[in-house]
Amino acid sequence: MRAIIIGGGIAGLASALALTRRGWRVEVFERAPEFTEVGAGLSLWPNALRALDALGVGEGVRGRAVLEGQAGIRDAAGRWLSRTDTAELERRYGPAAMIHRADLLAVLRAAVPEEALRPGITVSEVRPDGMVAYSGGQSRADLVVGADGLGSVTRQSVWPEAPAPRYAGYTAWRVVTAPVLVGEASESWGRGERFGYIPLPDGRVYCYAAANAPEGAPDSGLTGLHARFGGWHHPIPALLDAADPGAVLHHDLYELPPLATYVRGNVVLAGDAAHAMTPNLGQGACQALEDAVVLGTVMGNGAGLGAYDRQRRPRAQMITRRSRRIGAVAQWASPAAVTVRNTALRLLPSASFARSLAPVLDWAA
Ligand SMILES: Cc1cc2nc3c(=O)[nH]c(=O)nc-3n(C[C@H](O)[C@H](O)[C@H](O)COP(=O)(O)OP(=O)(O)OC[C@H]3O[C@@H](n4cnc5c(N)ncnc54)[C@H](O)[C@@H]3O)c2cc1C
């Protein structure tokens, strides 16, 4: 059986790996000239590490990752609002990891047969019968996996009724700094603004920030980040000093409104093409990895694409909703609301955070 996978990001490469392990002949069409990811870090929660184990690459990923989670949430002055009980999290669900995206992509790419990788191919149209039109021709497959991200051409072709992605109301920056000694990872919440940092295995630090802003607002890069966060607690100013202005990534954040199905004919959606979500739970890529594992399983055991839709859609949509709700509270800007929020966070027992994540992290292949 032959599959065409559109998109060679995390969802596409993981799906390619899952299907080849089940004996499928796979081609991954990627519009970029090579299979790679630009900078920035990625949190891989225990559910994602289990998915990577099921794909046979868990150890390879752990070898390039830091096995630790975020220590908690602070205010802009550095006072703890909530401490994460990381021991309890690990006891319940297993360790979490932080990895550079390029490293995760490299591990996945190395596990996919070289002849399956088709860079420099841009897909222009997909039909439910498995026909794929691309730069240079067209091709038909028994299965087409649309893993082509937020602006998915697969979704636009086969799900023409699907609503466009919705702007979350806030914008984000990511940068990996030169090595800085930061101790434990944390995220700090201000008024309509957030800044987080997580050390990477080689001492560099993955930083991310978010701020309320109109969609498409002009960005002033690192200068703007200094203006917003330069007065926040240590080590945030030092991290901004250690960042290369040219390495700052800036993206408005979007969520895909829920689709009624992830499967139409011979076509299936995976990753952000199916369920782009805000990054507040750090689960977008984790869910893409789960998609891949389930896709491999249902195509391998004969359960079929209907089973993929039944297993994946409710779960990914539940996590999308949770992520949106957390983001809404984290981005509160009114001083009164922020005071109430911060007080509530201080009163929350740290074990309750670990418990509340059960529906998200308690996933097994
Ligand atoms: C600020 C931020 C922080 C995040 N942090 C985390 C985190 O900590 N943990 C986590 O799990 N998730 C996180 N995410 C989410 C995560 O980045 C995404 O969910 C994940 O990268 C989606 O992978 P994907 O393969 O589905 O899509 P993409 O990464 O978008 O890949 C799609 C691929 O398809 C290719 N493509 C697109 N169109 C075509 C076409 N027509 N023809 C051929 N190829 C095409 C693209 O070039 C691309 O390579 C974060 C997201 C953001 C914005």
Short mmCIF file of C-alpha atoms and ligand atoms in Angstrom, two decimals:
data_model
loop_
_atom_site.label_atom_id
_atom_site.label_comp_id
_atom_site.label_asym_id
_atom_site.label_seq_id
_atom_site.Cartn_x
_atom_site.Cartn_y
_atom_site.Cartn_z
CA MET A 1 0.00 0.00 0.00
CA ARG A 2 1.23 3.48 -0.86
CA ALA A 3 0.85 6.72 1.09
CA ILE A 4 1.66 10.31 0.19
CA ILE A 5 2.33 12.57 3.15
CA ILE A 6 2.08 16.28 2.53
CA GLY A 7 4.44 18.23 4.78
CA GLY A 8 7.70 17.15 6.33
CA GLY A 9 7.36 18.78 9.75
CA ILE A 10 6.91 16.86 13.00
CA ALA A 11 3.49 15.47 12.02
CA GLY A 12 4.59 14.46 8.52
CA LEU A 13 7.86 12.77 9.46
CA ALA A 14 6.32 11.02 12.46
CA SER A 15 3.44 9.78 10.26
CA ALA A 16 5.94 8.59 7.66
CA LEU A 17 7.80 6.69 10.34
CA ALA A 18 4.61 5.15 11.77
CA LEU A 19 3.42 3.98 8.34
CA THR A 20 6.77 2.61 7.14
CA ARG A 21 7.00 0.60 10.36
CA ARG A 22 3.67 -0.99 9.30
CA GLY A 23 4.99 -1.90 5.85
CA TRP A 24 3.61 1.05 3.86
CA ARG A 25 5.52 2.59 0.98
CA VAL A 26 5.62 6.29 1.80
CA GLU A 27 6.56 9.52 0.06
CA VAL A 28 6.83 12.78 2.01
CA PHE A 29 6.27 15.88 -0.16
CA GLU A 30 7.85 18.92 1.49
CA ARG A 31 7.86 22.31 -0.17
CA ALA A 32 11.08 23.46 1.52
CA PRO A 33 14.36 22.54 -0.17
CA GLU A 34 15.31 20.37 2.82
CA PHE A 35 13.78 18.70 5.86
CA THR A 36 14.69 20.97 8.71
CA GLU A 37 13.21 23.23 11.38
CA VAL A 38 14.22 26.75 12.26
CA GLY A 39 15.42 27.49 15.82
CA ALA A 40 13.60 27.42 19.15
CA GLY A 41 12.80 24.79 21.70
CA LEU A 42 9.95 22.40 22.17
CA SER A 43 8.52 20.84 25.30
CA LEU A 44 7.76 17.16 24.99
CA TRP A 45 5.39 16.05 27.70
CA PRO A 46 5.22 12.42 28.92
CA ASN A 47 2.49 11.59 26.39
CA ALA A 48 4.82 12.69 23.58
CA LEU A 49 7.72 10.66 24.96
CA ARG A 50 5.45 7.60 25.03
CA ALA A 51 4.47 8.31 21.43
CA LEU A 52 8.13 8.58 20.44
CA ASP A 53 8.81 5.27 22.19
CA ALA A 54 6.00 3.69 20.17
CA LEU A 55 7.66 5.05 17.02
CA GLY A 56 10.98 3.49 18.08
CA VAL A 57 12.84 6.79 18.49
CA GLY A 58 12.25 7.58 22.19
CA GLU A 59 15.82 6.84 23.26
CA GLY A 60 17.30 8.87 20.39
CA VAL A 61 15.18 11.87 21.40
CA ARG A 62 15.94 11.53 25.13
CA GLY A 63 19.64 11.52 24.24
CA ARG A 64 19.29 15.02 22.79
CA ALA A 65 16.86 16.44 25.36
CA VAL A 66 16.85 17.77 28.90
CA LEU A 67 14.57 15.64 31.02
CA GLU A 68 12.90 18.21 33.20
CA GLY A 69 9.75 20.24 33.33
CA GLN A 70 8.83 23.78 34.16
CA ALA A 71 9.28 24.74 37.84
CA GLY A 72 6.27 27.02 38.06
CA ILE A 73 4.77 30.43 37.44
CA ARG A 74 6.06 33.74 38.81
CA ASP A 75 4.97 37.34 38.58
CA ALA A 76 6.98 39.99 36.74
CA ALA A 77 8.99 40.71 39.90
CA GLY A 78 9.96 37.05 40.21
CA ARG A 79 7.70 36.10 43.15
CA TRP A 80 6.38 32.57 42.83
CA LEU A 81 2.66 32.38 42.11
CA SER A 82 2.65 28.61 41.83
CA ARG A 83 5.33 25.93 42.08
CA THR A 84 4.99 22.85 39.93
CA ASP A 85 5.36 19.65 41.91
CA THR A 86 7.67 18.14 39.29
CA ALA A 87 8.29 15.02 41.41
CA GLU A 88 4.55 14.39 41.58
CA LEU A 89 4.18 15.05 37.84
CA GLU A 90 6.94 12.57 37.09
CA ARG A 91 5.58 9.99 39.53
CA ARG A 92 2.15 10.15 37.93
CA TYR A 93 3.02 10.46 34.25
CA GLY A 94 6.77 10.00 33.71
CA PRO A 95 9.36 12.63 32.84
CA ALA A 96 8.88 15.55 30.47
CA ALA A 97 11.64 16.75 28.15
CA MET A 98 12.81 19.91 26.45
CA ILE A 99 14.52 19.63 23.10
CA HIS A 100 15.66 21.88 20.30
CA ARG A 101 13.18 21.47 17.42
CA ALA A 102 15.94 20.89 14.92
CA ASP A 103 17.13 17.94 17.04
CA LEU A 104 13.69 16.34 17.14
CA LEU A 105 13.35 16.77 13.37
CA ALA A 106 16.81 15.27 12.84
CA VAL A 107 15.94 12.15 14.86
CA LEU A 108 12.64 11.65 13.00
CA ARG A 109 14.19 12.33 9.59
CA ALA A 110 17.02 9.85 10.22
CA ALA A 111 14.48 7.13 11.04
CA VAL A 112 12.49 7.58 7.80
CA PRO A 113 13.90 5.79 4.73
CA GLU A 114 15.91 8.26 2.65
CA GLU A 115 14.02 7.38 -0.55
CA ALA A 116 10.74 8.46 1.08
CA LEU A 117 11.89 12.07 1.47
CA ARG A 118 10.88 14.33 -1.43
CA PRO A 119 11.94 17.93 -0.64
CA GLY A 120 11.20 20.85 -2.95
CA ILE A 121 7.68 19.64 -3.87
CA THR A 122 4.81 22.04 -3.28
CA VAL A 123 1.36 20.49 -3.28
CA SER A 124 -1.35 22.66 -4.87
CA GLU A 125 -4.45 20.45 -4.64
CA VAL A 126 -5.67 17.23 -3.04
CA ARG A 127 -8.83 15.23 -3.85
CA PRO A 128 -10.69 12.87 -1.51
CA ASP A 129 -9.92 9.94 -3.88
CA GLY A 130 -6.20 10.30 -3.08
CA MET A 131 -5.14 12.41 -6.07
CA VAL A 132 -2.40 14.91 -5.23
CA ALA A 133 -1.40 17.71 -7.65
CA TYR A 134 2.01 19.25 -7.07
CA SER A 135 4.71 21.28 -8.71
CA GLY A 136 5.76 19.01 -11.56
CA GLY A 137 2.85 16.58 -11.84
CA GLN A 138 0.19 14.61 -10.07
CA SER A 139 0.06 11.31 -8.28
CA ARG A 140 -2.51 9.04 -6.63
CA ALA A 141 -2.10 7.09 -3.41
CA ASP A 142 -4.15 4.67 -1.27
CA LEU A 143 -3.76 7.11 1.61
CA VAL A 144 -2.97 10.83 1.69
CA VAL A 145 -1.91 12.37 4.99
CA GLY A 146 -2.34 16.14 5.14
CA ALA A 147 0.42 17.16 7.56
CA ASP A 148 0.89 20.56 5.99
CA GLY A 149 0.38 22.73 9.03
CA LEU A 150 -1.84 25.67 9.98
CA GLY A 151 -2.44 26.90 6.42
CA SER A 152 -2.96 23.34 5.08
CA VAL A 153 -3.66 23.09 1.35
CA THR A 154 -4.99 19.59 2.04
CA ARG A 155 -7.60 20.99 4.41
CA GLN A 156 -8.53 23.81 2.04
CA SER A 157 -8.92 21.34 -0.88
CA VAL A 158 -10.78 18.51 0.84
CA TRP A 159 -12.52 20.46 3.64
CA PRO A 160 -13.55 23.61 1.71
CA GLU A 161 -16.21 24.37 4.32
CA ALA A 162 -13.69 24.45 7.20
CA PRO A 163 -13.49 27.86 8.89
CA ALA A 164 -10.19 29.72 8.70
CA PRO A 165 -7.83 29.61 11.71
CA ARG A 166 -8.84 32.10 14.43
CA TYR A 167 -6.37 34.64 15.83
CA ALA A 168 -5.88 34.05 19.56
CA GLY A 169 -5.57 37.77 20.40
CA TYR A 170 -1.90 37.54 21.36
CA THR A 171 1.37 37.23 19.56
CA ALA A 172 4.53 35.26 20.44
CA TRP A 173 8.29 35.45 20.22
CA ARG A 174 10.81 32.64 20.52
CA VAL A 175 14.57 32.71 20.68
CA VAL A 176 17.39 30.41 21.76
CA THR A 177 20.04 32.48 23.56
CA ALA A 178 23.76 31.91 24.00
CA PRO A 179 24.49 29.91 27.19
CA VAL A 180 23.31 31.64 30.39
CA LEU A 181 23.17 30.06 33.85
CA VAL A 182 19.46 30.22 34.73
CA GLY A 183 18.84 27.38 37.18
CA GLU A 184 15.33 26.01 36.84
CA ALA A 185 12.88 26.79 34.09
CA SER A 186 9.95 29.09 34.79
CA GLU A 187 7.27 31.23 33.20
CA SER A 188 6.36 34.69 34.45
CA TRP A 189 2.99 36.34 34.03
CA GLY A 190 2.40 40.09 33.92
CA ARG A 191 -0.55 42.06 32.59
CA GLY A 192 -1.33 40.78 29.11
CA GLU A 193 2.30 39.65 28.79
CA ARG A 194 4.29 36.51 29.61
CA PHE A 195 7.93 35.46 29.45
CA GLY A 196 9.24 31.91 29.91
CA TYR A 197 12.63 30.26 29.71
CA ILE A 198 13.90 26.70 29.73
CA PRO A 199 17.55 25.60 29.66
CA LEU A 200 18.62 23.33 26.78
CA PRO A 201 21.12 20.46 27.21
CA ASP A 202 24.12 22.49 25.96
CA GLY A 203 23.56 25.48 28.29
CA ARG A 204 21.74 27.60 25.72
CA VAL A 205 18.33 28.78 26.87
CA TYR A 206 15.04 28.58 25.01
CA CYS A 207 13.01 31.73 25.71
CA TYR A 208 9.44 32.43 24.69
CA ALA A 209 7.18 35.40 25.27
CA ALA A 210 3.61 36.39 24.49
CA ALA A 211 1.74 39.70 24.51
CA ASN A 212 -1.76 40.89 23.67
CA ALA A 213 -1.71 42.62 20.30
CA PRO A 214 -3.90 43.19 17.25
CA GLU A 215 -3.46 40.59 14.52
CA GLY A 216 -0.59 41.46 12.17
CA ALA A 217 0.72 44.31 14.35
CA PRO A 218 4.24 45.41 13.34
CA ASP A 219 7.02 43.85 15.38
CA SER A 220 10.14 45.54 16.71
CA GLY A 221 12.00 42.29 17.48
CA LEU A 222 14.55 42.15 20.27
CA THR A 223 14.35 45.92 20.84
CA GLY A 224 10.65 45.56 21.56
CA LEU A 225 11.30 42.59 23.87
CA HIS A 226 13.84 44.68 25.84
CA ALA A 227 11.24 47.44 26.15
CA ARG A 228 8.55 45.03 27.37
CA PHE A 229 10.53 42.66 29.55
CA GLY A 230 13.85 44.39 30.27
CA GLY A 231 12.58 45.48 33.71
CA TRP A 232 11.34 42.02 34.69
CA HIS A 233 13.07 39.79 37.22
CA HIS A 234 16.46 38.10 36.87
CA PRO A 235 17.52 36.36 34.60
CA ILE A 236 15.13 37.79 31.96
CA PRO A 237 17.19 40.94 31.18
CA ALA A 238 20.38 38.78 31.02
CA LEU A 239 18.65 36.38 28.63
CA LEU A 240 17.60 39.23 26.36
CA ASP A 241 21.20 40.49 26.41
CA ALA A 242 22.37 36.99 25.36
CA ALA A 243 19.93 36.79 22.42
CA ASP A 244 20.93 37.41 18.82
CA PRO A 245 18.48 39.98 17.32
CA GLY A 246 18.49 38.03 14.04
CA ALA A 247 17.43 34.82 15.77
CA VAL A 248 14.15 36.09 17.25
CA LEU A 249 11.13 34.35 15.74
CA HIS A 250 7.84 36.21 15.84
CA HIS A 251 4.42 34.70 15.09
CA ASP A 252 0.84 35.64 15.73
CA LEU A 253 -0.91 32.72 17.43
CA TYR A 254 -3.89 30.91 15.91
CA GLU A 255 -6.30 28.14 16.73
CA LEU A 256 -8.16 26.04 14.19
CA PRO A 257 -11.91 25.93 14.94
CA PRO A 258 -12.99 22.29 15.47
CA LEU A 259 -13.47 20.19 12.34
CA ALA A 260 -16.40 17.74 12.11
CA THR A 261 -14.05 15.00 10.92
CA TYR A 262 -10.33 14.45 10.32
CA VAL A 263 -11.01 11.93 7.54
CA ARG A 264 -12.58 12.31 4.12
CA GLY A 265 -12.29 9.52 1.53
CA ASN A 266 -8.66 8.43 1.40
CA VAL A 267 -7.43 11.65 3.00
CA VAL A 268 -6.61 12.18 6.66
CA LEU A 269 -5.37 15.27 8.51
CA ALA A 270 -2.63 15.19 11.14
CA GLY A 271 -0.84 17.73 13.31
CA ASP A 272 -1.60 21.45 12.98
CA ALA A 273 -3.48 20.82 9.72
CA ALA A 274 -6.10 19.01 11.83
CA HIS A 275 -5.91 20.79 15.18
CA ALA A 276 -3.66 23.85 15.32
CA MET A 277 -3.86 25.01 18.92
CA THR A 278 -2.39 27.80 21.03
CA PRO A 279 0.90 26.79 22.67
CA ASN A 280 -0.25 27.34 26.26
CA LEU A 281 -0.10 23.65 27.15
CA GLY A 282 2.94 22.94 24.97
CA GLN A 283 0.95 20.18 23.30
CA GLY A 284 0.70 20.97 19.56
CA ALA A 285 3.65 18.83 18.52
CA CYS A 286 2.89 16.27 21.24
CA GLN A 287 -0.54 15.78 19.69
CA ALA A 288 1.02 15.47 16.23
CA LEU A 289 3.15 12.61 17.57
CA GLU A 290 0.09 10.92 19.05
CA ASP A 291 -1.67 11.34 15.67
CA ALA A 292 1.18 9.50 13.96
CA VAL A 293 1.15 6.60 16.39
CA VAL A 294 -2.62 6.14 16.13
CA LEU A 295 -2.51 6.44 12.34
CA GLY A 296 0.12 3.68 12.17
CA THR A 297 -1.90 1.49 14.53
CA VAL A 298 -5.26 1.80 12.74
CA MET A 299 -3.70 1.29 9.32
CA GLY A 300 -1.72 -1.67 10.62
CA ASN A 301 -4.49 -3.51 12.45
CA GLY A 302 -7.21 -2.97 9.87
CA ALA A 303 -9.34 -0.69 12.10
CA GLY A 304 -9.14 1.98 9.37
CA LEU A 305 -9.40 5.73 9.20
CA GLY A 306 -12.77 5.92 11.00
CA ALA A 307 -11.02 4.62 14.12
CA TYR A 308 -8.34 7.31 13.72
CA ASP A 309 -11.01 9.99 13.65
CA ARG A 310 -12.80 8.53 16.68
CA GLN A 311 -9.62 8.30 18.74
CA ARG A 312 -7.92 11.51 17.72
CA ARG A 313 -10.56 14.18 17.16
CA PRO A 314 -12.25 14.37 20.59
CA ARG A 315 -8.90 14.27 22.35
CA ALA A 316 -7.12 16.88 20.22
CA GLN A 317 -10.16 19.17 20.37
CA MET A 318 -10.38 18.82 24.17
CA ILE A 319 -6.71 19.81 24.48
CA THR A 320 -7.21 22.73 22.07
CA ARG A 321 -10.05 24.05 24.30
CA ARG A 322 -8.00 23.66 27.48
CA SER A 323 -5.07 25.42 25.90
CA ARG A 324 -7.29 28.32 24.81
CA ARG A 325 -8.76 28.68 28.34
CA ILE A 326 -5.33 28.75 29.99
CA GLY A 327 -4.13 31.32 27.46
CA ALA A 328 -7.13 33.55 28.11
CA VAL A 329 -6.38 33.69 31.85
CA ALA A 330 -2.62 34.02 31.37
CA GLN A 331 -3.19 37.00 29.06
CA TRP A 332 -5.55 38.88 31.38
CA ALA A 333 -4.54 42.52 31.39
CA SER A 334 -6.88 44.34 33.79
CA PRO A 335 -5.12 45.05 37.11
CA ALA A 336 -8.10 43.83 39.16
CA ALA A 337 -8.40 40.56 37.24
CA VAL A 338 -4.63 40.01 37.47
CA THR A 339 -4.70 40.50 41.27
CA VAL A 340 -7.52 37.94 41.60
CA ARG A 341 -5.73 35.51 39.27
CA ASN A 342 -2.41 35.80 41.06
CA THR A 343 -4.02 35.34 44.49
CA ALA A 344 -5.87 32.25 43.25
CA LEU A 345 -2.64 30.82 41.83
CA ARG A 346 -0.84 31.35 45.16
CA LEU A 347 -3.60 29.48 47.00
CA LEU A 348 -3.68 26.52 44.61
CA PRO A 349 -2.05 23.39 46.10
CA SER A 350 0.82 22.39 43.80
CA ALA A 351 -0.37 18.77 43.57
CA SER A 352 -3.68 19.94 42.08
CA PHE A 353 -1.86 21.16 38.96
CA ALA A 354 -0.36 17.70 38.48
CA ARG A 355 -3.79 16.09 38.96
CA SER A 356 -5.50 18.50 36.56
CA LEU A 357 -3.20 17.41 33.73
CA ALA A 358 -4.33 13.77 33.86
CA PRO A 359 -6.64 13.97 30.81
CA VAL A 360 -3.81 15.49 28.78
CA LEU A 361 -0.80 13.49 29.93
CA ASP A 362 -2.40 10.12 30.69
CA TRP A 363 -2.21 8.89 27.13
CA ALA A 364 -0.70 5.57 26.16
CA ALA A 365 -0.02 4.14 22.71
C1 LIG B 1 5.20 29.89 19.93
C2 LIG B 1 4.93 28.40 19.81
C3 LIG B 1 5.42 27.54 20.77
C4 LIG B 1 5.14 26.17 20.70
N1 LIG B 1 5.62 25.34 21.67
C5 LIG B 1 5.30 24.03 21.63
C6 LIG B 1 5.80 23.13 22.63
O1 LIG B 1 6.56 23.53 23.53
N2 LIG B 1 5.42 21.82 22.57
C7 LIG B 1 4.61 21.34 21.59
O2 LIG B 1 4.30 20.13 21.60
N3 LIG B 1 4.14 22.16 20.62
C8 LIG B 1 4.47 23.47 20.62
N4 LIG B 1 4.03 24.29 19.63
C9 LIG B 1 3.20 23.74 18.56
C10 LIG B 1 4.06 23.05 17.51
O3 LIG B 1 5.07 23.93 17.05
C11 LIG B 1 3.18 22.63 16.34
O4 LIG B 1 2.02 21.99 16.81
C12 LIG B 1 3.93 21.65 15.44
O5 LIG B 1 5.14 22.22 14.98
C13 LIG B 1 3.05 21.28 14.25
O6 LIG B 1 3.77 20.42 13.41
P1 LIG B 1 3.15 20.06 12.00
O7 LIG B 1 4.12 19.11 11.39
O8 LIG B 1 1.73 19.66 12.13
O9 LIG B 1 3.12 21.44 11.18
P2 LIG B 1 4.32 22.33 10.64
O10 LIG B 1 5.45 22.35 11.60
O11 LIG B 1 3.71 23.63 10.27
O12 LIG B 1 4.82 21.57 9.34
C14 LIG B 1 4.11 21.60 8.14
C15 LIG B 1 5.08 21.29 7.02
O13 LIG B 1 4.34 21.22 5.81
C16 LIG B 1 5.04 21.90 4.80
N5 LIG B 1 4.05 22.36 3.83
C17 LIG B 1 3.05 23.26 4.05
N6 LIG B 1 2.32 23.42 2.94
C18 LIG B 1 2.85 22.58 2.00
C19 LIG B 1 2.50 22.29 0.65
N7 LIG B 1 1.47 22.89 0.04
N8 LIG B 1 3.26 21.39 -0.04
C20 LIG B 1 4.31 20.75 0.58
N9 LIG B 1 4.68 21.01 1.86
C21 LIG B 1 3.95 21.90 2.57
C22 LIG B 1 5.72 23.05 5.53
O14 LIG B 1 6.83 23.56 4.81
C23 LIG B 1 6.13 22.37 6.82
O15 LIG B 1 7.41 21.77 6.73
C24 LIG B 1 4.34 25.67 19.65
C25 LIG B 1 3.86 26.53 18.67
C26 LIG B 1 4.17 27.88 18.73
C27 LIG B 1 3.64 28.81 17.65
#
